[in-house]
């Protein structure tokens, strides 16, 4: 009596083996990738870490904790703006966890493409089409850029004496072209995502349809408030983190000056997309703080502490959230 393999059994064995290898790669490869990413960032910015850690023992811990709490609210602001951009309503807790994971991805990839990819992946898993997910992220990013420009314009009109364009060389042309630069970043991020998914050609007609749907979403007052409220909150929270850090170092500037300083510096640094804005924002923000009245040492220490609170401290929860979401197949 001959033993024969039932029809289709070989295929099923192959699929089962492939799934086992996928699980192994997720469980082993993902932690290795996370650890490697953190170590790479540590090596790249080791001088920043060393100097920032040296300045922290002299800072007021209560103000630093307050700054860390404000930085954590950035995840909430991101969740709120995502809810406003979507025509569906995913679980809020799960969406918040995705924003925590997206902050880690943004620290590794430039121009916000890491967070964009994480959010698109989540929405695809949730049931949205690729085009719907990309269109929602494009709307969210565009509203964020527009709100940043509007806030900077209002701040300059209300307090032009705090930080005039001449205070930082080149800021005038930079502010003039700021809207174009952000539009370019948004277009680049969307294009990269489409090309990577292999849907660049067939996505264009669908994107027009989805944009019409998203315009309808904007007519909903509740969702409009979520979208614009979250977008406006993010740069304000960053500026308030800087305010708290300056207080922690015992060298506070006026709140209006600090907010305008951050808005102007982040606008200029947008011309050099980098992971988490590291590099471009640091140099520009240091110069802007000096122009606003801080001494050079204080400006450097404030930027280092700001980076430790907004970039390095969230790395661990971001990495853990990313790993957990992938393990549970939410991403």
CSV table of C-alpha atoms in Angstrom, one decimal, residues 10-283:
chain,number,residue,atom,x,y,z
A,10,UNK,CA,2.3,20.3,0.2
A,11,UNK,CA,0.9,23.8,-0.3
A,12,UNK,CA,-0.6,23.8,3.2
A,13,UNK,CA,2.7,22.7,4.7
A,14,UNK,CA,4.5,25.5,2.8
A,15,UNK,CA,2.0,28.1,4.0
A,16,UNK,CA,2.3,26.8,7.6
A,17,UNK,CA,6.1,26.9,7.4
A,18,UNK,CA,6.0,30.4,6.0
A,19,UNK,CA,3.7,31.5,8.8
A,20,UNK,CA,6.1,30.0,11.4
A,21,UNK,CA,9.0,31.9,9.9
A,22,UNK,CA,7.0,35.1,9.8
A,23,UNK,CA,6.2,34.7,13.5
A,24,UNK,CA,9.9,34.1,14.3
A,25,UNK,CA,10.9,37.2,12.3
A,26,UNK,CA,8.3,39.3,14.1
A,27,UNK,CA,9.4,38.1,17.6
A,28,UNK,CA,13.1,38.1,17.0
A,29,UNK,CA,13.6,40.6,14.1
A,30,UNK,CA,11.4,43.4,15.5
A,31,UNK,CA,13.2,43.6,18.9
A,32,UNK,CA,16.5,43.5,17.1
A,33,UNK,CA,15.4,46.3,14.8
A,34,UNK,CA,14.2,48.4,17.7
A,35,UNK,CA,17.4,47.9,19.7
A,36,UNK,CA,19.5,48.6,16.6
A,37,UNK,CA,17.5,51.8,15.8
A,38,UNK,CA,18.0,53.1,19.4
A,39,UNK,CA,21.7,52.3,19.4
A,40,UNK,CA,22.1,53.9,16.0
A,41,UNK,CA,20.5,57.1,17.2
A,42,UNK,CA,22.6,57.0,20.4
A,43,UNK,CA,25.8,56.7,18.4
A,44,UNK,CA,24.7,59.5,15.9
A,45,UNK,CA,23.9,61.9,18.7
A,46,UNK,CA,26.2,60.7,21.5
A,47,UNK,CA,27.6,64.2,22.0
A,48,UNK,CA,24.1,65.6,22.4
A,49,UNK,CA,23.3,62.9,24.9
A,50,UNK,CA,26.5,63.5,26.9
A,51,UNK,CA,26.1,67.2,27.1
A,52,UNK,CA,22.4,67.1,27.9
A,53,UNK,CA,22.9,64.5,30.7
A,54,UNK,CA,25.6,66.7,32.2
A,55,UNK,CA,23.2,69.7,32.3
A,56,UNK,CA,20.2,67.8,33.8
A,57,UNK,CA,21.6,67.5,37.4
A,58,UNK,CA,21.4,71.3,37.7
A,59,UNK,CA,17.9,71.5,36.4
A,60,UNK,CA,14.7,71.8,38.4
A,61,UNK,CA,13.2,68.2,38.4
A,62,UNK,CA,9.6,69.4,38.9
A,63,UNK,CA,9.8,71.6,35.8
A,64,UNK,CA,11.4,68.8,33.8
A,65,UNK,CA,8.6,66.4,34.9
A,66,UNK,CA,6.1,69.1,33.8
A,67,UNK,CA,7.8,69.3,30.5
A,68,UNK,CA,7.6,65.5,30.1
A,69,UNK,CA,3.9,65.6,30.8
A,70,UNK,CA,3.4,68.2,28.1
A,71,UNK,CA,5.4,66.1,25.7
A,72,UNK,CA,3.2,63.1,26.5
A,73,UNK,CA,0.1,65.3,25.5
A,74,UNK,CA,1.6,65.4,22.0
A,75,UNK,CA,0.3,61.8,21.6
A,76,UNK,CA,-3.2,63.0,22.7
A,77,UNK,CA,-3.1,65.9,20.2
A,78,UNK,CA,-2.1,63.5,17.4
A,79,UNK,CA,-4.9,61.2,18.3
A,80,UNK,CA,-7.5,64.0,18.3
A,81,UNK,CA,-6.3,65.3,14.9
A,82,UNK,CA,-6.4,61.8,13.5
A,83,UNK,CA,-10.0,61.4,14.6
A,84,UNK,CA,-10.9,64.6,12.8
A,85,UNK,CA,-9.2,63.5,9.6
A,86,UNK,CA,-11.0,60.1,9.4
A,87,UNK,CA,-14.5,59.4,8.1
A,88,UNK,CA,-14.6,56.3,10.4
A,89,UNK,CA,-14.0,56.1,14.1
A,90,UNK,CA,-11.4,53.5,15.2
A,91,UNK,CA,-11.1,52.7,19.0
A,92,UNK,CA,-9.6,55.8,20.7
A,93,UNK,CA,-7.2,53.8,22.9
A,94,UNK,CA,-5.9,51.8,20.0
A,95,UNK,CA,-5.4,55.0,17.9
A,96,UNK,CA,-3.5,56.6,20.8
A,97,UNK,CA,-1.2,53.6,21.0
A,98,UNK,CA,-0.6,54.0,17.3
A,99,UNK,CA,0.5,57.6,17.8
A,100,UNK,CA,2.9,56.5,20.5
A,101,UNK,CA,4.4,54.0,18.0
A,102,UNK,CA,4.4,56.6,15.3
A,103,UNK,CA,6.5,58.9,17.4
A,104,UNK,CA,9.2,56.2,17.5
A,105,UNK,CA,9.0,55.7,13.7
A,106,UNK,CA,9.3,59.5,13.2
A,107,UNK,CA,12.6,59.5,15.2
A,108,UNK,CA,14.1,57.1,12.7
A,109,UNK,CA,12.8,58.5,9.4
A,110,UNK,CA,12.8,62.1,8.1
A,111,UNK,CA,10.0,64.5,7.3
A,112,UNK,CA,7.4,62.5,9.3
A,113,UNK,CA,7.4,59.6,6.9
A,114,UNK,CA,7.8,57.1,9.7
A,115,UNK,CA,4.7,58.2,11.5
A,116,UNK,CA,2.8,58.5,8.2
A,117,UNK,CA,3.7,54.8,7.3
A,118,UNK,CA,2.6,53.6,10.7
A,119,UNK,CA,-0.7,55.4,10.6
A,120,UNK,CA,-1.4,54.2,7.0
A,121,UNK,CA,-0.6,50.6,8.0
A,122,UNK,CA,-3.0,50.9,11.0
A,123,UNK,CA,-5.8,52.2,8.9
A,124,UNK,CA,-5.3,49.5,6.3
A,125,UNK,CA,-5.5,46.9,9.0
A,126,UNK,CA,-8.6,48.6,10.3
A,127,UNK,CA,-10.3,48.2,6.9
A,128,UNK,CA,-9.7,51.4,5.0
A,129,UNK,CA,-8.5,51.2,1.4
A,130,UNK,CA,-4.9,52.3,0.8
A,131,UNK,CA,-6.1,55.4,-1.0
A,132,UNK,CA,-8.4,56.3,1.9
A,133,UNK,CA,-5.7,55.9,4.5
A,134,UNK,CA,-3.2,58.0,2.5
A,135,UNK,CA,-5.7,60.7,1.8
A,136,UNK,CA,-6.6,61.0,5.5
A,137,UNK,CA,-2.9,61.3,6.4
A,138,UNK,CA,-2.3,63.9,3.6
A,139,UNK,CA,-5.2,66.0,5.0
A,140,UNK,CA,-3.9,65.7,8.5
A,141,UNK,CA,-0.4,66.7,7.6
A,142,UNK,CA,-1.6,69.6,5.4
A,143,UNK,CA,-3.9,71.0,8.1
A,144,UNK,CA,-0.9,70.8,10.5
A,145,UNK,CA,1.3,72.8,8.1
A,146,UNK,CA,-1.4,75.4,7.5
A,147,UNK,CA,-2.1,75.8,11.2
A,148,UNK,CA,1.6,76.3,11.9
A,149,UNK,CA,1.9,79.0,9.3
A,150,UNK,CA,-1.2,80.7,10.5
A,151,UNK,CA,0.0,80.6,14.1
A,152,UNK,CA,3.4,82.0,13.1
A,153,UNK,CA,1.7,84.8,11.2
A,154,UNK,CA,-0.6,85.7,14.1
A,155,UNK,CA,2.3,85.7,16.5
A,156,UNK,CA,4.4,88.0,14.4
A,157,UNK,CA,1.5,90.4,14.0
A,158,UNK,CA,0.7,90.5,17.7
A,159,UNK,CA,4.3,90.7,18.9
A,160,UNK,CA,6.6,91.8,16.0
A,161,UNK,CA,9.1,93.3,18.5
A,162,UNK,CA,9.7,89.9,20.1
A,163,UNK,CA,11.5,88.3,17.2
A,164,UNK,CA,11.7,90.3,13.9
A,165,UNK,CA,12.8,88.6,10.7
A,166,UNK,CA,16.1,90.3,10.9
A,167,UNK,CA,17.0,88.6,14.2
A,168,UNK,CA,18.0,85.4,12.4
A,169,UNK,CA,19.7,85.7,9.0
A,170,UNK,CA,17.6,84.3,6.2
A,171,UNK,CA,14.4,83.9,8.2
A,172,UNK,CA,12.5,86.3,6.0
A,173,UNK,CA,12.9,84.3,2.8
A,174,UNK,CA,12.4,81.1,4.8
A,175,UNK,CA,9.1,82.3,6.2
A,176,UNK,CA,8.0,83.4,2.8
A,177,UNK,CA,8.6,79.9,1.3
A,178,UNK,CA,7.5,78.0,4.4
A,179,UNK,CA,4.1,77.0,3.0
A,180,UNK,CA,5.7,75.8,-0.2
A,181,UNK,CA,8.3,73.7,1.7
A,182,UNK,CA,5.6,71.9,3.8
A,183,UNK,CA,3.5,71.3,0.7
A,184,UNK,CA,6.5,69.7,-0.8
A,185,UNK,CA,7.1,67.5,2.2
A,186,UNK,CA,3.5,66.4,2.2
A,187,UNK,CA,3.6,65.6,-1.5
A,188,UNK,CA,6.9,63.7,-1.1
A,189,UNK,CA,5.6,61.7,1.8
A,190,UNK,CA,2.5,60.7,0.0
A,191,UNK,CA,4.4,59.9,-3.2
A,192,UNK,CA,6.9,57.7,-1.4
A,193,UNK,CA,4.1,55.8,0.3
A,194,UNK,CA,2.2,55.3,-2.9
A,195,UNK,CA,5.3,54.1,-4.8
A,196,UNK,CA,6.3,51.8,-2.1
A,197,UNK,CA,2.9,50.1,-2.1
A,198,UNK,CA,2.9,49.7,-5.9
A,199,UNK,CA,-0.3,51.7,-6.3
A,200,UNK,CA,0.9,55.0,-7.6
A,201,UNK,CA,-0.9,54.9,-10.9
A,202,UNK,CA,-4.3,53.4,-9.9
A,203,UNK,CA,-4.4,55.5,-6.7
A,204,UNK,CA,-4.8,58.9,-8.4
A,205,UNK,CA,-8.5,58.6,-9.5
A,206,UNK,CA,-9.4,57.1,-6.2
A,207,UNK,CA,-7.6,59.8,-4.3
A,208,UNK,CA,-9.9,62.4,-5.9
A,209,UNK,CA,-12.9,60.5,-4.7
A,210,UNK,CA,-11.5,60.2,-1.2
A,211,UNK,CA,-10.7,63.9,-1.0
A,212,UNK,CA,-14.3,64.6,-1.7
A,213,UNK,CA,-15.2,62.3,1.2
A,214,UNK,CA,-12.7,64.1,3.4
A,215,UNK,CA,-14.1,67.5,2.5
A,216,UNK,CA,-17.5,66.2,3.7
A,217,UNK,CA,-15.8,65.2,6.9
A,218,UNK,CA,-14.5,68.8,7.3
A,219,UNK,CA,-18.1,70.1,7.2
A,220,UNK,CA,-18.8,68.2,10.4
A,221,UNK,CA,-18.2,70.7,13.2
A,222,UNK,CA,-17.1,68.1,15.7
A,223,UNK,CA,-14.6,66.5,13.4
A,224,UNK,CA,-13.4,69.9,12.2
A,225,UNK,CA,-12.8,70.9,15.8
A,226,UNK,CA,-10.8,67.7,16.4
A,227,UNK,CA,-8.8,68.1,13.2
A,228,UNK,CA,-7.8,71.8,13.7
A,229,UNK,CA,-7.7,71.6,17.5
A,230,UNK,CA,-5.2,68.8,17.4
A,231,UNK,CA,-3.1,70.5,14.7
A,232,UNK,CA,-2.9,73.7,16.6
A,233,UNK,CA,-2.2,72.0,19.9
A,234,UNK,CA,0.9,70.2,18.6
A,235,UNK,CA,3.2,73.2,18.0
A,236,UNK,CA,1.8,75.0,21.1
A,237,UNK,CA,2.7,72.0,23.2
A,238,UNK,CA,6.2,71.9,21.8
A,239,UNK,CA,6.6,75.6,22.6
A,240,UNK,CA,5.3,75.1,26.1
A,241,UNK,CA,7.8,72.2,26.6
A,242,UNK,CA,10.5,74.7,25.7
A,243,UNK,CA,9.0,77.2,28.2
A,244,UNK,CA,9.1,74.5,31.0
A,245,UNK,CA,12.7,73.5,30.1
A,246,UNK,CA,13.9,77.1,30.3
A,247,UNK,CA,12.3,77.4,33.8
A,248,UNK,CA,14.0,74.2,34.8
A,249,UNK,CA,17.3,75.7,33.9
A,250,UNK,CA,16.5,78.8,35.8
A,251,UNK,CA,16.6,81.1,32.8
A,252,UNK,CA,13.0,81.7,31.7
A,253,UNK,CA,12.1,83.9,28.8
A,254,UNK,CA,8.7,85.5,28.4
A,255,UNK,CA,6.2,83.0,27.2
A,256,UNK,CA,5.2,85.0,24.2
A,257,UNK,CA,8.9,85.3,23.2
A,258,UNK,CA,9.5,81.5,23.6
A,259,UNK,CA,6.4,80.5,21.7
A,260,UNK,CA,7.3,82.8,18.8
A,261,UNK,CA,10.9,81.6,18.9
A,262,UNK,CA,9.8,78.0,18.6
A,263,UNK,CA,7.4,78.7,15.8
A,264,UNK,CA,9.9,80.6,13.8
A,265,UNK,CA,12.8,78.1,14.4
A,266,UNK,CA,10.7,75.1,13.5
A,267,UNK,CA,9.5,76.9,10.3
A,268,UNK,CA,13.1,77.5,9.2
A,269,UNK,CA,14.2,74.0,10.1
A,270,UNK,CA,11.5,72.5,7.9
A,271,UNK,CA,13.8,73.1,4.9
A,272,UNK,CA,16.2,70.4,6.1
A,273,UNK,CA,14.0,67.3,6.7
A,274,UNK,CA,15.7,64.9,9.2
A,275,UNK,CA,14.6,62.1,11.6
A,276,UNK,CA,12.7,63.9,14.4
A,277,UNK,CA,14.0,67.2,13.1
A,278,UNK,CA,17.4,66.4,14.8
A,279,UNK,CA,20.1,68.7,13.6
A,280,UNK,CA,18.3,71.4,11.7
A,281,UNK,CA,15.9,72.4,14.5
A,282,UNK,CA,18.7,72.2,17.1
A,283,UNK,CA,20.9,74.8,15.3
